[in-house]
């Protein structure tokens, strides 16, 4: 990116960056996409160039979430793109959803997170496991950005092992009394509602919709992150919160409830990571042609070409994996284990590409003149949330051997 002067942002004067990103499609994968996919891709790419790229380094530097973008994300249809139009959602297919996540994460993983959580972890469980009344009450307002949601599964002592959670609900007349806490919750300090997973008196995991003004509920912000700095993260604390029984998600019991939502979100991340990788590759390719050392562009050195050739090879493999997963998802045939493989592979691929791209940029690569370090730091979170790199490896291991390493 290059400076193009100053402009007035939501928080004063910031330095605007020109976004010269161009997409990369080495295997003509565009030919596998339909007009709706290409239209969604181009419109989100344009929005990211106009609304995200000019401000993202500044917000990330200040570790502040550009909350004004929630409205814009709603307007471009980033919240629940593949949920039905009758609830105010996009009504598109799973490939369109993936491509939207790719383009958002090309801008910043934190911006993609804002959309992933809202669409896949808040709207999707309400759609999939909620009553018709809950769908009508919440989905249109979540789709248009009037309400912001968050998803509470992880606890301070139960991250990879959410089945061990201690947050609980107890019946009290026409209410449940909710106690416990959740940790590392994207969007929680700014959320109007939280989809919270808690154990009932029989120890069965249930989902409840908690509203921000319910007494005993608070969502303090977590500070000090070196990663996903433009995304707001917090806790959820429940002290005898009275939740009406009508806020229970009636149509699911057990850990498969939250894990089904995670499959939807992990799918989006498998696509999203390609966006971050493409941005790093695009910047590195351009830099290698413009930067000269020893009287020639550094792109003419074989070692730079090796890095670039390996980057585009890995991006192309990840694109094919995501596209095939998308076709399976459209047919309702994508398995959780297939989604785990794609999430794990594509996020790791993006992180490796960010590291190689940083080297190609030399010293400039560590500055915020270029998006590389921001993507690299973000991807450390993406490698861990929604199931860590190693948890997804063990899911694949279990799938191919039939032997469960977790029990
Ligand atoms: P296990 O006994 O294997 O499974 C319990 C039940 O769930 C079913 N199941 C799934 N269903 C749908 N999708 C999946 N991916 C599923 N995985 C499992 C399973 O069939 C079983 O069903 P049933 O009918 O027999 O009851 O459960 P386990 O306790 O042994 O755990 C397995 C393990 C380790 C794979 C699982 O706990 C896991 O995936 N852990 C990782 C936790 C995780 O991903 N946390 C993410 C928190 S949310 C987040 O990070 C959001 S960041 C968002 C952002 O900012 O973008
Ligand atoms: P741990 O589970 O303690 O894992 C630590 C290490 O041990 C990891 O390397 C892990 O792979 C390894 N490990 C654990 N178990 C095994 C095993 N059986 N075999 C081998 N290795 C193992 N959660 C939500 O519910 N909602 C959110 O919105 C959300 N947003 C997040 C945003 C950010 C910025 C971050 C950082 C996290 C977020 N999370 C959220 C939580 C995230 O899902 C967890 O951090 C993640 O699941 C890992 O849990 P943990 O951090 O407790 O690590």
XYZ file of C-alpha atoms and ligand atoms in Angstrom:
516
model
C 0.000 0.000 0.000
C 1.103 3.602 -0.549
C 0.185 6.753 1.353
C -2.238 8.932 -0.578
C -2.586 11.702 1.999
C -4.750 12.331 5.018
C -8.468 11.904 5.433
C -10.866 12.288 8.270
C -11.795 8.976 9.868
C -14.195 8.026 12.630
C -11.516 8.906 15.171
C -9.736 11.941 13.763
C -7.119 12.335 11.067
C -5.614 9.144 9.751
C -3.265 8.275 6.923
C -5.090 6.900 3.904
C -3.566 3.967 2.052
C -4.031 3.217 -1.608
C -5.069 -0.408 -1.994
C -3.522 -1.782 -5.188
C -4.637 -5.386 -4.594
C -5.432 -7.549 -7.608
C -6.905 -11.033 -7.286
C -4.873 -14.102 -8.238
C -6.436 -17.000 -10.122
C -3.655 -19.170 -11.533
C -5.918 -22.123 -12.395
C -8.863 -20.158 -13.864
C -11.045 -21.048 -10.908
C -13.244 -18.083 -11.839
C -14.560 -20.336 -14.648
C -16.006 -22.601 -11.952
C -17.937 -19.717 -10.406
C -21.317 -18.381 -11.506
C -22.355 -14.764 -12.035
C -23.717 -14.448 -8.484
C -20.392 -15.570 -7.036
C -18.417 -13.147 -9.198
C -20.779 -10.282 -8.426
C -20.541 -10.953 -4.682
C -16.747 -11.172 -4.945
C -16.406 -7.923 -6.871
C -18.807 -5.919 -4.742
C -17.196 -7.002 -1.462
C -13.730 -6.392 -2.910
C -14.754 -2.863 -3.881
C -16.261 -2.245 -0.431
C -13.084 -3.465 1.281
C -10.952 -1.181 -0.889
C -13.170 1.796 -0.085
C -14.060 1.225 3.559
C -11.502 -1.122 5.123
C -8.085 -0.627 3.501
C -7.907 3.143 4.110
C -8.411 2.785 7.873
C -7.422 -0.711 8.937
C -3.744 -0.121 9.757
C -4.720 2.809 11.931
C -7.417 0.938 13.858
C -5.145 -2.062 14.209
C -2.300 0.144 15.501
C -4.610 1.583 18.129
C -6.135 -1.843 18.928
C -9.581 -0.442 18.262
C -12.512 -2.080 16.500
C -14.001 -0.025 13.643
C -17.527 -0.645 14.918
C -18.946 1.789 12.343
C -18.287 -0.978 9.761
C -21.011 -3.218 11.212
C -23.631 -1.243 9.250
C -21.650 -1.468 6.025
C -21.120 -5.193 6.483
C -24.882 -5.567 6.806
C -25.441 -3.486 3.667
C -23.134 -5.657 1.550
C -24.929 -8.780 2.775
C -22.056 -10.173 4.840
C -24.305 -11.304 7.709
C -25.789 -14.706 6.979
C -25.289 -14.680 3.196
C -26.396 -18.312 2.833
C -29.369 -18.106 5.229
C -32.865 -17.735 3.726
C -34.040 -14.430 2.307
C -37.380 -14.723 4.134
C -35.542 -13.761 7.351
C -33.773 -10.818 5.699
C -30.664 -12.869 4.878
C -28.796 -13.335 1.611
C -30.353 -16.532 0.264
C -27.126 -17.301 -1.601
C -25.214 -20.576 -1.768
C -22.255 -21.741 0.303
C -19.674 -20.770 -2.323
C -20.952 -17.184 -2.319
C -20.695 -17.189 1.487
C -17.109 -18.461 1.236
C -16.091 -15.878 -1.333
C -17.500 -13.061 0.801
C -15.395 -14.301 3.739
C -12.343 -14.500 1.461
C -12.725 -10.894 0.378
C -13.335 -9.630 3.920
C -10.270 -11.433 5.260
C -8.258 -10.061 2.362
C -8.926 -6.760 4.122
C -8.388 -8.025 7.672
C -9.113 -11.211 9.642
C -10.795 -9.100 12.314
C -13.296 -7.715 9.822
C -14.052 -11.255 8.649
C -14.475 -12.225 12.297
C -17.110 -9.517 12.766
C -19.092 -11.151 9.954
C -18.337 -14.806 10.822
C -19.554 -14.469 14.374
C -22.678 -12.552 13.464
C -23.673 -14.808 10.551
C -22.405 -18.278 11.403
C -22.302 -18.315 15.187
C -25.284 -16.140 16.120
C -27.736 -16.073 13.204
C -27.111 -19.669 12.140
C -27.877 -21.280 15.557
C -31.011 -19.151 15.866
C -32.045 -20.246 12.367
C -31.082 -23.901 12.789
C -32.029 -24.535 16.426
C -34.377 -21.664 17.308
C -38.175 -21.494 17.361
C -40.007 -19.727 14.547
C -40.758 -16.900 16.976
C -37.033 -16.525 17.791
C -36.160 -16.509 14.096
C -38.678 -13.757 13.332
C -37.648 -11.728 16.376
C -33.877 -11.769 15.905
C -32.788 -12.717 12.385
C -33.928 -9.661 10.388
C -32.385 -7.284 12.935
C -29.125 -9.246 13.012
C -29.033 -9.330 9.200
C -29.423 -5.554 8.904
C -26.957 -4.768 11.682
C -29.542 -3.301 14.054
C -28.478 -5.954 16.576
C -24.945 -7.260 17.108
C -24.419 -10.741 18.506
C -21.682 -12.890 20.013
C -21.167 -16.604 20.674
C -20.142 -17.903 24.080
C -18.639 -21.382 24.138
C -15.040 -21.118 25.407
C -14.471 -20.821 29.156
C -11.327 -19.853 31.086
C -10.635 -23.529 31.889
C -12.323 -25.160 28.864
C -11.022 -24.106 25.444
C -10.274 -27.103 23.227
C -12.496 -29.206 25.470
C -15.793 -27.279 25.558
C -17.632 -30.415 26.710
C -16.116 -29.807 30.158
C -17.842 -26.425 30.532
C -19.164 -25.410 33.950
C -21.472 -22.548 32.952
C -24.941 -23.761 33.891
C -28.682 -23.079 33.888
C -31.173 -24.048 36.589
C -34.950 -23.893 36.227
C -36.850 -21.314 38.250
C -40.510 -21.074 37.188
C -40.698 -19.586 33.697
C -37.006 -18.596 33.800
C -33.585 -20.217 33.874
C -30.954 -18.903 36.277
C -27.639 -18.675 34.406
C -24.259 -18.731 36.184
C -20.688 -19.008 34.949
C -18.333 -17.206 32.588
C -17.019 -17.320 29.041
C -13.608 -16.204 27.783
C -12.209 -14.884 24.486
C -15.562 -13.878 23.042
C -15.399 -11.915 19.766
C -17.668 -8.834 19.754
C -18.917 -9.441 23.318
C -18.356 -5.911 24.693
C -20.428 -4.393 21.861
C -23.002 -7.160 21.512
C -26.734 -6.729 22.087
C -27.294 -10.473 22.402
C -25.155 -13.510 23.178
C -25.821 -17.097 22.137
C -24.519 -18.896 25.224
C -23.926 -22.616 25.712
C -24.521 -23.911 29.237
C -25.251 -27.203 31.017
C -28.726 -27.854 32.413
C -29.415 -29.666 35.686
C -28.951 -33.031 33.917
C -25.562 -31.910 32.592
C -26.878 -31.576 29.013
C -25.500 -28.659 26.969
C -28.224 -26.210 25.874
C -28.158 -22.888 24.012
C -29.770 -19.733 25.395
C -30.100 -16.220 24.003
C -28.946 -13.690 26.608
C -29.737 -10.002 26.124
C -27.277 -7.317 27.200
C -29.542 -5.543 29.678
C -30.425 -8.670 31.679
C -29.360 -7.982 35.303
C -26.259 -9.912 36.383
C -24.805 -10.043 32.854
C -21.610 -8.180 31.946
C -19.083 -8.367 29.081
C -15.740 -6.777 30.015
C -13.220 -6.212 27.232
C -9.966 -8.206 27.057
C -6.985 -5.907 26.415
C -3.377 -6.536 25.432
C -3.841 -8.610 22.246
C -1.021 -8.474 19.687
C -3.291 -10.261 17.199
C -6.707 -9.460 15.733
C -6.265 -5.967 17.124
C -9.073 -4.445 15.033
C -11.529 -6.989 16.450
C -13.008 -6.474 19.894
C -12.781 -9.435 22.281
C -14.181 -9.838 25.766
C -15.532 -12.076 28.470
C -19.103 -12.958 29.339
C -19.900 -13.030 33.049
C -23.202 -14.408 34.370
C -24.191 -13.904 38.007
C -27.687 -15.288 38.614
C -28.924 -13.973 35.261
C -32.672 -14.625 34.849
C -33.196 -15.774 31.260
C -36.815 -16.340 30.128
C -37.480 -19.935 29.099
C -38.653 -18.556 25.750
C -34.956 -17.683 25.091
C -33.866 -21.340 25.143
C -32.973 -22.710 21.682
C -35.492 -25.572 21.667
C -34.236 -27.707 18.805
C -30.843 -29.008 19.916
C -29.312 -30.740 22.932
C -25.662 -31.587 23.539
C -22.262 -30.493 22.263
C -23.297 -31.105 18.669
C -25.271 -27.819 18.913
C -22.277 -25.491 19.195
C -20.066 -27.811 17.102
C -22.569 -27.661 14.225
C -22.283 -23.862 14.309
C -18.503 -24.166 14.369
C -18.594 -26.285 11.227
C -20.371 -23.420 9.470
C -17.869 -20.842 10.714
C -14.790 -23.035 10.106
C -15.953 -23.440 6.513
C -15.946 -19.645 6.161
C -12.458 -19.437 7.645
C -11.165 -21.997 5.133
C -12.101 -19.463 2.446
C -11.199 -16.401 4.488
C -7.581 -17.433 5.005
C -7.100 -17.507 1.219
C -7.903 -13.796 1.194
C -5.176 -12.977 3.724
C -2.710 -15.165 1.783
C -3.580 -13.496 -1.520
C -3.044 -10.045 -0.041
C 0.425 -11.028 1.234
C 1.352 -12.662 -2.079
C 0.036 -9.726 -4.105
C 2.062 -7.256 -2.069
C 5.200 -9.429 -2.222
C 4.922 -9.932 -5.988
C 4.580 -6.191 -6.605
C 7.415 -5.358 -4.208
C 9.690 -7.914 -5.877
C 9.213 -6.184 -9.233
C 9.663 -2.645 -7.884
C 12.513 -3.105 -5.397
C 16.008 -3.255 -6.886
C 19.219 -4.554 -5.330
C 22.511 -5.345 -7.094
C 21.176 -3.418 -10.107
C 18.111 -5.569 -10.761
C 14.641 -6.245 -9.347
C 14.806 -8.634 -6.394
C 12.156 -10.686 -8.267
C 14.926 -11.654 -10.700
C 16.810 -13.572 -8.011
C 16.070 -17.273 -7.986
C 15.503 -17.353 -4.221
C 12.770 -14.705 -4.488
C 11.197 -16.564 -7.401
C 11.210 -19.760 -5.337
C 9.285 -18.015 -2.583
C 6.759 -16.503 -5.022
C 6.322 -19.727 -6.994
C 5.686 -21.721 -3.838
C 3.246 -19.094 -2.583
C 1.070 -19.141 -5.687
C 1.214 -22.948 -5.766
C -0.067 -23.166 -2.179
C -2.725 -20.498 -2.780
C -3.939 -22.394 -5.858
C -4.158 -25.677 -3.923
C -6.079 -23.916 -1.144
C -8.468 -22.347 -3.667
C -9.208 -25.748 -5.189
C -9.750 -27.275 -1.756
C -12.154 -24.476 -0.792
C -14.021 -24.652 -4.083
C -14.490 -28.419 -3.827
C -15.567 -28.095 -0.194
C -18.048 -25.433 -1.325
C -19.578 -27.726 -3.935
C -19.906 -30.472 -1.312
C -21.464 -27.968 1.124
C -23.962 -26.880 -1.531
C -24.995 -30.531 -1.882
C -25.210 -30.900 1.917
C -22.364 -33.425 1.794
C -19.422 -31.599 3.409
C -18.472 -33.532 6.554
C -17.145 -31.841 9.714
C -13.841 -33.665 9.199
C -13.538 -32.358 5.621
C -14.175 -28.849 6.943
C -11.496 -29.349 9.630
C -8.964 -30.354 6.984
C -9.639 -27.252 4.898
C -9.614 -24.869 7.880
C -6.343 -26.294 9.138
C -4.597 -26.443 5.773
C -5.667 -23.036 4.518
C -4.926 -21.098 7.705
C -1.492 -22.686 8.038
C -0.845 -21.994 4.351
C -1.763 -18.318 4.852
C 0.493 -17.962 7.887
C 3.455 -19.515 6.031
C 2.846 -17.181 3.082
C 2.698 -14.158 5.391
C 6.106 -15.168 6.806
C 7.660 -15.590 3.340
C 6.093 -12.335 2.122
C 7.591 -10.543 5.113
C 11.035 -11.729 4.050
C 10.549 -10.499 0.478
C 9.668 -7.032 1.823
C 12.922 -6.928 3.788
C 12.903 -4.322 6.561
C 9.839 -2.649 5.072
C 7.976 -5.867 5.773
C 7.866 -5.182 9.490
C 6.216 -1.769 9.067
C 2.572 -0.842 8.661
C 3.344 0.553 5.206
C 2.487 -2.966 4.077
C -0.248 -5.315 5.348
C 2.049 -8.277 5.993
C 2.739 -8.122 9.732
C -0.905 -7.312 10.464
C -2.047 -10.385 8.519
C 0.674 -12.509 10.115
C -0.284 -11.473 13.645
C -3.984 -11.925 12.886
C -3.403 -15.392 11.489
C -1.861 -16.538 14.781
C -5.355 -16.144 16.254
C -7.040 -17.728 13.263
C -4.723 -20.739 13.659
C -6.028 -21.127 17.230
C -9.675 -20.136 17.322
C -12.497 -22.261 15.950
C -10.387 -25.281 16.942
C -6.589 -25.153 17.119
C -4.269 -26.382 14.382
C -3.542 -29.527 16.408
C -7.177 -30.205 17.325
C -8.056 -30.219 13.612
C -5.147 -32.568 12.924
C -6.528 -34.947 15.557
C -10.002 -34.698 13.991
C -8.494 -35.817 10.663
C -6.512 -38.496 12.464
C -9.671 -39.778 14.119
C -11.527 -39.750 10.805
C -8.945 -41.800 8.942
C -8.090 -44.262 11.737
C -11.426 -44.529 13.496
C -9.483 -44.083 16.760
C -10.348 -41.169 19.084
C -7.338 -39.341 20.571
C -9.563 -37.188 22.796
C -11.065 -39.935 24.961
P -17.532 -35.563 20.557
O -17.985 -36.619 21.522
O -16.582 -35.935 19.497
O -18.814 -34.884 19.851
C -19.966 -34.494 20.572
C -21.136 -34.488 19.582
O -20.910 -33.463 18.598
C -20.847 -34.061 17.273
N -19.816 -33.308 16.536
C -20.096 -32.413 15.599
N -21.261 -32.014 15.060
C -21.212 -31.060 14.110
N -20.060 -30.481 13.695
C -18.872 -30.847 14.220
N -17.752 -30.252 13.810
C -18.859 -31.857 15.216
N -17.880 -32.449 15.948
C -18.478 -33.340 16.744
C -20.505 -35.499 17.513
O -20.937 -36.317 16.449
C -21.277 -35.798 18.788
O -22.640 -35.923 18.460
P -23.604 -36.898 19.307
O -24.902 -36.878 18.568
O -22.935 -38.232 19.317
O -23.708 -36.312 20.684
O -16.991 -34.349 21.445
P -15.654 -34.193 22.297
O -16.039 -33.633 23.623
O -14.854 -35.480 22.283
O -14.860 -33.050 21.505
C -14.370 -33.260 20.255
C -13.561 -32.014 19.783
C -12.256 -31.887 20.551
C -13.237 -32.256 18.327
C -14.390 -30.726 19.958
O -14.648 -30.440 21.273
C -13.751 -29.518 19.331
O -13.935 -29.272 18.151
N -12.981 -28.676 20.120
C -12.490 -27.409 19.643
C -13.270 -26.293 20.306
C -13.487 -25.130 19.398
O -13.389 -25.191 18.196
N -13.856 -23.994 19.993
C -14.206 -22.850 19.235
C -14.892 -21.804 20.093
S -15.755 -20.583 19.162
C -14.584 -19.656 18.416
O -13.438 -19.893 18.471
C -15.111 -18.518 17.653
S -13.926 -17.448 17.003
C -14.922 -16.665 15.899
C -14.339 -15.502 15.190
O -13.965 -14.503 15.814
O -14.313 -15.585 13.938
P -6.186 -24.735 25.043
O -7.375 -25.573 24.750
O -5.763 -24.588 26.449
O -4.973 -25.287 24.171
C -3.615 -24.942 24.444
C -2.731 -25.840 23.574
O -2.934 -27.205 23.935
C -3.061 -25.725 22.074
O -1.883 -25.782 21.329
C -3.888 -26.972 21.813
O -3.805 -27.411 20.460
C -3.249 -27.964 22.776
N -4.149 -29.061 23.122
C -5.316 -29.005 23.813
N -5.890 -30.216 23.870
C -5.089 -31.063 23.180
C -5.144 -32.446 22.854
N -6.165 -33.216 23.225
N -4.124 -32.968 22.130
C -3.089 -32.196 21.703
N -2.985 -30.877 21.978
C -3.973 -30.328 22.707
N -14.364 -18.714 21.688
C -15.717 -18.566 21.693
O -16.447 -19.368 22.274
N -16.313 -17.507 21.030
C -15.585 -16.568 20.379
O -16.152 -15.639 19.784
C -14.150 -16.683 20.395
N -13.390 -15.705 19.820
C -12.021 -15.740 20.006
C -11.251 -14.635 19.611
C -9.882 -14.630 19.848
C -9.073 -13.426 19.492
C -9.252 -15.767 20.433
C -7.770 -15.803 20.667
C -10.012 -16.856 20.802
C -11.400 -16.855 20.617
N -12.201 -17.905 21.092
C -13.579 -17.786 21.073
C -11.598 -19.010 21.845
C -10.886 -20.037 20.981
O -11.793 -20.858 20.324
C -9.947 -20.834 21.903
O -8.870 -19.990 22.216
C -9.479 -22.130 21.269
O -10.544 -23.037 21.090
C -8.363 -22.810 22.099
O -8.690 -22.841 23.455
P -7.611 -22.314 24.527
O -7.168 -20.961 24.125
O -8.235 -22.469 25.876
O -6.376 -23.277 24.381
